[in-house]
Coordinates of C-alpha atoms in Angstrom, one line a residue:
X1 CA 143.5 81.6 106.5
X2 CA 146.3 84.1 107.1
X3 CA 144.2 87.2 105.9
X4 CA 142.3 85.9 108.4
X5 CA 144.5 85.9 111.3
X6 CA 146.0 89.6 110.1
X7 CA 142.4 90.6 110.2
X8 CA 142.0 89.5 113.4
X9 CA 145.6 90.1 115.4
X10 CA 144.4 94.0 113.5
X11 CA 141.3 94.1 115.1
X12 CA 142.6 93.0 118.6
X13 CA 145.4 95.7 118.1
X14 CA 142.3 97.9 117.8
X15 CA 140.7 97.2 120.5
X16 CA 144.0 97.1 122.8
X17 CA 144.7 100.6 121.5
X18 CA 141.2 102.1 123.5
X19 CA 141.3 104.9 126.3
X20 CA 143.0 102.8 128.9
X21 CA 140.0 104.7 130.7
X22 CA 137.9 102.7 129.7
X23 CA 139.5 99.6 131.9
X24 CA 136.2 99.8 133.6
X25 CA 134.2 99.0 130.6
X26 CA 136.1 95.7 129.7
X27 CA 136.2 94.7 132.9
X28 CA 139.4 93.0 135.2
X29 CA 140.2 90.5 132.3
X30 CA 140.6 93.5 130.0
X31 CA 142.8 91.7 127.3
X32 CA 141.4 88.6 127.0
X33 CA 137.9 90.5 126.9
X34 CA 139.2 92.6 124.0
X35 CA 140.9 89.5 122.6
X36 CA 138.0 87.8 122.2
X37 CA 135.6 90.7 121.4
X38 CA 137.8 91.1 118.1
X39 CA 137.8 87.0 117.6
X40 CA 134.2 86.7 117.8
X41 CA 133.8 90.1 115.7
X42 CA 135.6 89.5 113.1
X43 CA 134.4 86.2 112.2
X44 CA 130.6 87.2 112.3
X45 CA 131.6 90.2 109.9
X46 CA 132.7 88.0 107.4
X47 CA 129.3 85.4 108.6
X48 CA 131.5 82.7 109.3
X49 CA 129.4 82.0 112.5
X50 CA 130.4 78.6 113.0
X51 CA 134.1 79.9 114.1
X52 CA 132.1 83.0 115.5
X53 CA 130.5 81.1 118.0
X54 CA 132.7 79.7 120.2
X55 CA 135.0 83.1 120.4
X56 CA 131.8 84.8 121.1
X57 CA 130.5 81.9 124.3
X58 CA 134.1 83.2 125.4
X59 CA 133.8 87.1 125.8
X60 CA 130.2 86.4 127.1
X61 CA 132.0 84.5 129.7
X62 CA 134.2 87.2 130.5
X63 CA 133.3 90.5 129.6
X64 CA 131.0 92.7 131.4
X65 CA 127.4 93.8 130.0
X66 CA 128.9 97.2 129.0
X67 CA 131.8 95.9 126.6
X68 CA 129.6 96.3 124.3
X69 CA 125.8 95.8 123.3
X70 CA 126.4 93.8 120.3
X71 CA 127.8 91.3 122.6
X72 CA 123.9 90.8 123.1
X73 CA 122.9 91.7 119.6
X74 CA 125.5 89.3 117.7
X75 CA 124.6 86.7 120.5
X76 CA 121.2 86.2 120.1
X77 CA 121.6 85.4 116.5
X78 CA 124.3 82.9 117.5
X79 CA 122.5 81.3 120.1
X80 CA 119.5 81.1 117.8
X81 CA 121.3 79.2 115.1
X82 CA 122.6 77.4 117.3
X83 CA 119.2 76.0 119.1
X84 CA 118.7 75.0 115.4
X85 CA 121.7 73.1 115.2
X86 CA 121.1 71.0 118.6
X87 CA 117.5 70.7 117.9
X88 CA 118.2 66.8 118.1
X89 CA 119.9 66.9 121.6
X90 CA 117.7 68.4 124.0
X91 CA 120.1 68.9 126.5
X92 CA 121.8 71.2 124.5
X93 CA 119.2 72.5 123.2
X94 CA 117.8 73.2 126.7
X95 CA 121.4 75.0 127.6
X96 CA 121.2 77.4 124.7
X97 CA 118.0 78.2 125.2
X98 CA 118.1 79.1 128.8
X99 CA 120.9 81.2 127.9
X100 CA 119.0 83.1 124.9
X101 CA 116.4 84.0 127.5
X102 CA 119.3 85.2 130.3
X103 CA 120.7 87.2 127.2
X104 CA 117.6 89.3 126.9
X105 CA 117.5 90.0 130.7
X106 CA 121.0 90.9 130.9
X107 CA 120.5 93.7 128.5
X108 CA 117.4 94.9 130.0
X109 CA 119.5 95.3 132.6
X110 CA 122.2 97.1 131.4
X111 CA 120.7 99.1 127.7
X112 CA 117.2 99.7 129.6
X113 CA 116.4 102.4 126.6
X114 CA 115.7 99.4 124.5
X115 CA 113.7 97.5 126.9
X116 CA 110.2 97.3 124.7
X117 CA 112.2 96.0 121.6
X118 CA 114.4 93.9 123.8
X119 CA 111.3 92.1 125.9
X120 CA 109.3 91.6 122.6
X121 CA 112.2 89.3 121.3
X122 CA 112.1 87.5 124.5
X123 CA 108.4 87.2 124.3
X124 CA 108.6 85.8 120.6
X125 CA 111.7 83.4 121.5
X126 CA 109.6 82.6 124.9
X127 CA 106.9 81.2 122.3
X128 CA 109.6 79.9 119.9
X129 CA 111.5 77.6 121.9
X130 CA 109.8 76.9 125.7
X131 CA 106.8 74.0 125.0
X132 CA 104.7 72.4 127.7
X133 CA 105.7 74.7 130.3
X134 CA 102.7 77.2 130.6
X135 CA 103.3 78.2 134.4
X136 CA 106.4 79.6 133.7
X137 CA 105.7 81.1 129.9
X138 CA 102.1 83.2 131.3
X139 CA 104.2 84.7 133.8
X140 CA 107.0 85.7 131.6
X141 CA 104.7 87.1 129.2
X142 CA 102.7 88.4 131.9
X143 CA 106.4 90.3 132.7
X144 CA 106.4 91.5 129.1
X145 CA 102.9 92.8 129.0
X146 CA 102.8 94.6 132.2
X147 CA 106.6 96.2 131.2
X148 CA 105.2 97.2 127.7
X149 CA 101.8 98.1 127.8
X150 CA 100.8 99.6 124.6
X151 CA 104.2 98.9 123.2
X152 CA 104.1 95.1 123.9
X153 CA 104.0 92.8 120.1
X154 CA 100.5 91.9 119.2
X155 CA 101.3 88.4 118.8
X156 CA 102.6 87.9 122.6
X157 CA 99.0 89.1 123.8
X158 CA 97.3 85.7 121.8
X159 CA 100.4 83.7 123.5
X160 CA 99.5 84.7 127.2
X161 CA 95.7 84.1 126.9
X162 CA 96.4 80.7 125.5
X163 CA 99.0 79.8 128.1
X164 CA 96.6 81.2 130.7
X165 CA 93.1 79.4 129.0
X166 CA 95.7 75.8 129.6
X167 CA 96.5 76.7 133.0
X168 CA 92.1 77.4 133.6
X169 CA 91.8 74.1 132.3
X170 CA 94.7 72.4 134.1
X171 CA 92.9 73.8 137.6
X172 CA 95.8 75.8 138.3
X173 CA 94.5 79.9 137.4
X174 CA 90.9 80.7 138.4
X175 CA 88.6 82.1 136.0
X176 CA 88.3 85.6 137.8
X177 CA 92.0 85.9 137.5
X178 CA 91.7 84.7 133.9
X179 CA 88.5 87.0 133.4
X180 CA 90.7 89.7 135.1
X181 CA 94.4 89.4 133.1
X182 CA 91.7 89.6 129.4
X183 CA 90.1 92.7 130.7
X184 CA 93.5 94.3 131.6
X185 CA 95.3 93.5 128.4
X186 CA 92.0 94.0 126.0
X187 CA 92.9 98.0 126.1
X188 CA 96.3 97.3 124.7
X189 CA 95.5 94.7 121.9
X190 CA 96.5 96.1 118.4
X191 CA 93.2 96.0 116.1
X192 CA 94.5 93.6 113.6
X193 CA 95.2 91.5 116.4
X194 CA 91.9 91.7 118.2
X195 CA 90.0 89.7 116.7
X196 CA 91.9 86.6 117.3
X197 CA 92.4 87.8 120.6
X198 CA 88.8 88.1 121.5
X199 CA 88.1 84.5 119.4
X200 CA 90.7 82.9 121.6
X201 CA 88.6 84.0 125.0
X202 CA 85.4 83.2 123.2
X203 CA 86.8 79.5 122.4
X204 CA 88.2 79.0 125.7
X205 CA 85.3 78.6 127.3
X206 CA 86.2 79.9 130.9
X207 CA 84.3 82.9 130.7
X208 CA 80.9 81.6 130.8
X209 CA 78.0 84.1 131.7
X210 CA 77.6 82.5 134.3
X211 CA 80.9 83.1 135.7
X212 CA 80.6 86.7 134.5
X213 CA 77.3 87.3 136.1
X214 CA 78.8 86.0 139.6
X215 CA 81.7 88.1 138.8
X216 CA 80.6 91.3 138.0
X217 CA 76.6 91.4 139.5
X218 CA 78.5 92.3 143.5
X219 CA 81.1 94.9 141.3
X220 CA 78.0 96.8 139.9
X221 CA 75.8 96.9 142.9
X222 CA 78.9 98.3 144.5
X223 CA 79.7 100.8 141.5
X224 CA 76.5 101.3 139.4
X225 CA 78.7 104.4 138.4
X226 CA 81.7 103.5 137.7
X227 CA 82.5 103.8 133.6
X228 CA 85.5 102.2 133.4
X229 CA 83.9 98.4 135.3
X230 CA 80.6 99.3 133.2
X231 CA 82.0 99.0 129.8
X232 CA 84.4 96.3 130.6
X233 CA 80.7 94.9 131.6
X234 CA 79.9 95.7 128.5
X235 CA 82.4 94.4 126.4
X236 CA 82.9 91.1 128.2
X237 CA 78.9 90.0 127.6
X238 CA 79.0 91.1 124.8
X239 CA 81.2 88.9 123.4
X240 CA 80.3 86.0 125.7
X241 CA 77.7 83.7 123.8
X242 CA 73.9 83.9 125.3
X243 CA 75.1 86.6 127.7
X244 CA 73.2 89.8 126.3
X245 CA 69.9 88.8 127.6
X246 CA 69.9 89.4 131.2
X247 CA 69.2 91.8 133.8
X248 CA 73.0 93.3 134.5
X249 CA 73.7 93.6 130.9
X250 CA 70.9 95.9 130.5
X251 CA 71.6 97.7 133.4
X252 CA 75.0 98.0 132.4
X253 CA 74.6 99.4 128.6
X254 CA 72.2 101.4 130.3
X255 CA 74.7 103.2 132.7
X256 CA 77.2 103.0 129.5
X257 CA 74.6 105.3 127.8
X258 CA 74.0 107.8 130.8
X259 CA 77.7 108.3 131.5
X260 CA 78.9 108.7 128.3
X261 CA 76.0 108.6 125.3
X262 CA 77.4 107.4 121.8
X263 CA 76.1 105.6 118.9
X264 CA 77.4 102.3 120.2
X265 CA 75.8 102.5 123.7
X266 CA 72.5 103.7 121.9
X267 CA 72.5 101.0 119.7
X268 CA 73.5 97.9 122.2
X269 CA 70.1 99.5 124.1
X270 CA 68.5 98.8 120.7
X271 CA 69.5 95.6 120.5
X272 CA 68.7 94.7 124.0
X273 CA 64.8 96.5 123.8
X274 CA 64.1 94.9 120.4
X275 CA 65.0 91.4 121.8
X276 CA 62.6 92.1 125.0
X277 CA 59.7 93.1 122.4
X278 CA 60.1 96.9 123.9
X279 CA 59.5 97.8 120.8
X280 CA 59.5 102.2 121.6
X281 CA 62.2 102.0 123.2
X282 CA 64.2 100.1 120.4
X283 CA 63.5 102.2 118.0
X284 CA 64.3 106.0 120.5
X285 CA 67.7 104.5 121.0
X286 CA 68.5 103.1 117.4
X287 CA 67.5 106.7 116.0
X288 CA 69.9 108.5 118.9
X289 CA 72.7 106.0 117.5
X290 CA 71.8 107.3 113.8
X291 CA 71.8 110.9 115.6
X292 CA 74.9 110.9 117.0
X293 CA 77.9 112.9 115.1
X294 CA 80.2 110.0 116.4
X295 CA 78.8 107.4 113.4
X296 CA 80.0 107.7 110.0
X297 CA 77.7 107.3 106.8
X298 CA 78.8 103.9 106.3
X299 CA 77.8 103.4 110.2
X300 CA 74.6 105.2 109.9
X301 CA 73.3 103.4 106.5
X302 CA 74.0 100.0 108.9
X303 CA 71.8 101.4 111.2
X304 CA 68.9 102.2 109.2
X305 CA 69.0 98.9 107.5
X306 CA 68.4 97.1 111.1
X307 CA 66.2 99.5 111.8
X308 CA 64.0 99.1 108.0
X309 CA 64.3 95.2 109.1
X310 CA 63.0 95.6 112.8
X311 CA 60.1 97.8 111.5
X312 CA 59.0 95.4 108.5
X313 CA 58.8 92.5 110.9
X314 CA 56.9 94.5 113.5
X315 CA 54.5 95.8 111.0
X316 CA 55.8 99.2 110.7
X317 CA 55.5 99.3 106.7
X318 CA 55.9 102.5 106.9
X319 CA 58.7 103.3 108.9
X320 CA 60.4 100.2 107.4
X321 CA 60.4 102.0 103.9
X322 CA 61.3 105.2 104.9
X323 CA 64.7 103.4 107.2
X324 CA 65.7 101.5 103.7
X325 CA 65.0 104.7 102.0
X326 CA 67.7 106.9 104.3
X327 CA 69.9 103.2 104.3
X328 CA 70.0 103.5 100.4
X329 CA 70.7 107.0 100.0
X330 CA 73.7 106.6 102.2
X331 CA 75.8 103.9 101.4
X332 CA 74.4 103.0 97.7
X333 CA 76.7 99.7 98.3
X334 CA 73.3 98.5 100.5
X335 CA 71.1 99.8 97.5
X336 CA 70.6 96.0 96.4
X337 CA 70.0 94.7 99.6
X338 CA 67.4 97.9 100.5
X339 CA 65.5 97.7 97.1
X340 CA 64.6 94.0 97.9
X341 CA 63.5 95.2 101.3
X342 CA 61.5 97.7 100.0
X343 CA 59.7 95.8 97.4
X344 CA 59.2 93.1 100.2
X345 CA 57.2 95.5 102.4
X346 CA 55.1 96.7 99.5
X347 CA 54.5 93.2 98.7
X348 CA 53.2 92.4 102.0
X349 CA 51.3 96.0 102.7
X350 CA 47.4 95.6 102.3
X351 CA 46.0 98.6 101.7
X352 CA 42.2 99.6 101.2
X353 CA 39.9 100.7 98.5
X354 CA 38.5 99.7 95.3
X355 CA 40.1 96.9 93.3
X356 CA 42.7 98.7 91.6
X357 CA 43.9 100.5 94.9
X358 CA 44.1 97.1 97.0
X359 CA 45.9 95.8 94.0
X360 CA 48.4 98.9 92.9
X361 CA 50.8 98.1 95.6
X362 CA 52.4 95.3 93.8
X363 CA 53.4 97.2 91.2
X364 CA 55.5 99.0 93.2
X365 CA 56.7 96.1 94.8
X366 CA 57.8 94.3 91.5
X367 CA 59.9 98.4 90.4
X368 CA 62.0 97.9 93.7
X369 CA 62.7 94.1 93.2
X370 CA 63.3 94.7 89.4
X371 CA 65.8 97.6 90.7
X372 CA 67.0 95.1 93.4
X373 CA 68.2 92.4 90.6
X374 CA 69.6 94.9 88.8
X375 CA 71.5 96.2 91.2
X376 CA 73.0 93.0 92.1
X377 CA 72.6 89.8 90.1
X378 CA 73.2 87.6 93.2
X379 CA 69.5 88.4 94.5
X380 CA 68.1 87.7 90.5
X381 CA 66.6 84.0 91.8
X382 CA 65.2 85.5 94.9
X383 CA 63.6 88.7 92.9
X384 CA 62.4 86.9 90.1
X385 CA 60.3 84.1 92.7
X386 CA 58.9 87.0 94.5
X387 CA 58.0 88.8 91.2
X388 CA 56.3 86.2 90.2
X389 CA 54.2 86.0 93.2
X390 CA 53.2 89.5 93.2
X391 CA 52.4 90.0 89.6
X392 CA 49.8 87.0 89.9
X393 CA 48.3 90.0 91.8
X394 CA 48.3 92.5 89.4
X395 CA 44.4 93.4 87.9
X396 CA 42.8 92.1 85.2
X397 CA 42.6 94.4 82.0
X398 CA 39.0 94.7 82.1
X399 CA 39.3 95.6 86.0
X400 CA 41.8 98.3 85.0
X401 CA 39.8 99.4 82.0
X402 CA 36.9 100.5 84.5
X403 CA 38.8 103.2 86.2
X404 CA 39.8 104.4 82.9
X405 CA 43.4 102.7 83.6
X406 CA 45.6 101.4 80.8
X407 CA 49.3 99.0 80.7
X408 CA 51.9 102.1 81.5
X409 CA 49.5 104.8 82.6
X410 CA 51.5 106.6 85.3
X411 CA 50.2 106.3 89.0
X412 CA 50.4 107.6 92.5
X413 CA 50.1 104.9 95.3
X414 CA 49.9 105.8 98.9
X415 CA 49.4 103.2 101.7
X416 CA 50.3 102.9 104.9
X417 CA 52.2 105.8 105.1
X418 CA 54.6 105.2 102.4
X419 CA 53.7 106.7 98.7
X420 CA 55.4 105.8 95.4
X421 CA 55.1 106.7 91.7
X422 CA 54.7 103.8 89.5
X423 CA 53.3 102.7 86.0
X424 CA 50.0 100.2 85.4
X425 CA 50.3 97.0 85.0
X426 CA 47.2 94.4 83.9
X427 CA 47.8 90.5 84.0
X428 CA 48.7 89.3 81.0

């Protein structure tokens, strides 16, 4: 206990032994200010922060902002343990807390150069410690977002939009303001944090398409060309459930595409022309999204896959098998998943001729499935059933033996505007 009280009569020597210059800094109770600058100090250097405490409450009291910044630092660990300690008297509790948040606006106020760190803590402590007040906490993070921008913690983003989807609910913020703060903040979401973010607005329920289509139908028929409301548009249906198929959305991916053409643009026209049956169109705009220098090969071999898919169900062997084809060759991870495709369109291709030509598409069909399984054992059950199907299919021997045709004779099929290499098969 005395090396404590010779630490600390040192430490206030210290400080008394400043600049008198600096009178301005400690303010007009410049001793006791010191006094219990070196207390407090002391105390939390050797984490004894039970004693720290008290001595630090003091030179809050009494010292100005600019005594020194740890004042603020030191003090918001102290006040924190402390809200732990009283968590079973809420006055208190209440007391400390308020002060926490004070705390952070003080400094703001006076070490502005650390404003984004200092209005994140607030925002997390905001979150931490202040419970059934959502008024107050969606406009302090509101604050925090609109100081911050960019720089604002992830986590305080999914904090306002479920303080502002209660305050939707509890009739007191409309939906075009909520509609309105998302849009603004979407921009400044970190990635990782964007998918809660947007699953948040999807759950909340306030942006219906119906609210967005009264919302935004006056906007566009004002601004047709303005980019920036046309892919907010954009983005807001598209992540609104049952809000793609309508009128403005096309009109909007549409004007998306004409201002600014890209992959993404082309292929949400894709999406929208293939669900009205226009099938052309779908397939001009998915093959500009493949085009474009923006997509990756991963990207691409996506696209060719929907594309391979859209063709087989619209009877396009053809272009179906050459899609997978290109799919394949790009990402061989989707090899598994195009070989099945493949040998499903050969499967289901009827082509003309004699027997053995009507027939010698299945032998094609069971190479790609048997490369399918191979592949990737997880599509064995499904191969093997279809397999089975087809090579009920395959000709008789005596058939085969007509056109001079034996089991593992090489042969050429073309059909439908696809063409494969394959061996002879007979039914056994």
């Amino acid at each position: 206990m005395k090396k404590i009280a010779l630490s600390l009569l040192a430490a206030t020597m210290m400080f008394s032994g400043a600049n008198m210059s600096a009178q301005d800094k400690y303010g007009p109770n410049r001793e006791e200010c010191i006094k219990y600058l070196s207390y407090y100090s002391e105390y939390y250097k050797q984490k004894n922060y039970d004693e720290a405490f008290p001595s630090w409450q003091k030179a809050y009291e009494i010292c100005p902002a600019t005594a020194s910044e740890n004042l603020f630092v030191h003090g918001s660990t102290l006040l924190r343990r402390a809200i732990s300690q009283n968590a079973k008297d809420p006055e208190k509790s209440k007391e400390l807390i308020e002060t926490l948040l004070q705390l952070h606006d003080t400094r703001v106020a006076n070490y502005p150069k650390r404003a984004v760190s200092i209005l994140n803590s607030k925002g997390l402590d905001l979150h931490n410690y202040i419970k059934g007040d959502d008024e107050r906490v969606y406009k302090e993070y509101k604050a925090i977002i609109d100081a911050n921008k960019g720089e604002t913690d992830g986590n305080i983003f999914l904090f306002e939009i479920e303080a502002a989807t209660q305050l939707v609910q509890d009739g007191k913020l409309g939906a075009e303001d909520y509609i309105n703060e998302y849009q603004a903040n979407l921009e400044f979401v970190p990635e990782d944090k964007r998918p809660d973010f947007e699953g948040l607005f999807i759950s909340s329920k306030v942006a219906s398409c119906e609210n967005l289509l009264e919302l935004f139908t006056p906007r566009f028929a004002a601004n047709p060309d303005d980019a920036e409301l046309v892919s907010n548009i954009v983005k807001m249906m598209s992540i609104t459930e049952g809000c793609t198929d309508n009128d403005l959305y096309l009109k909007a991916v549409t004007a998306m595409y004409a201002n600014e053409p890209s992959h993404t643009s082309a292929y949400y026209l894709f999406r929208l022309h293939s669900s009205r049956g226009n099938n052309s169109e779908a397939i001009k705009y998915m093959e500009e999204a493949i085009a474009s220098p923006e997509s990756d090969n991963a990207t691409d071999a996506n696209y060719e896959y929907e594309l391979a898919l859209f063709c087989y169900k619209n009877n396009m062997s053809g272009k179906a098998f050459a899609a997978a084809q290109r799919a394949s060759d790009l990402n061989p991870e989707l090899s598994a998943k195009c070989y099945m495709l493949i040998g499903t369109i050969w499967g289901s291709t009827v082509c003309q001729g004699n027997e053995i030509e009507r027939r010698s598409p299945y032998w094609v069909a069971v190479d790609y499935l048997t490369k399918a399984k191979n592949a990737d054992p997880s599509l064995a059950d499904e191969a093997n059933n279809l397999i089975r199907q087809y090579a009920a299919y395959f000709p008789q021997t005596a058939d085969a033996f007509m056109y001079d045709l034996t089991d593992g004779q090489p042969y050429r099929v073309s059909c439908g505007g696809m063409s494969a290499s394959t061996t002879v098969r007979t039914q056994k």
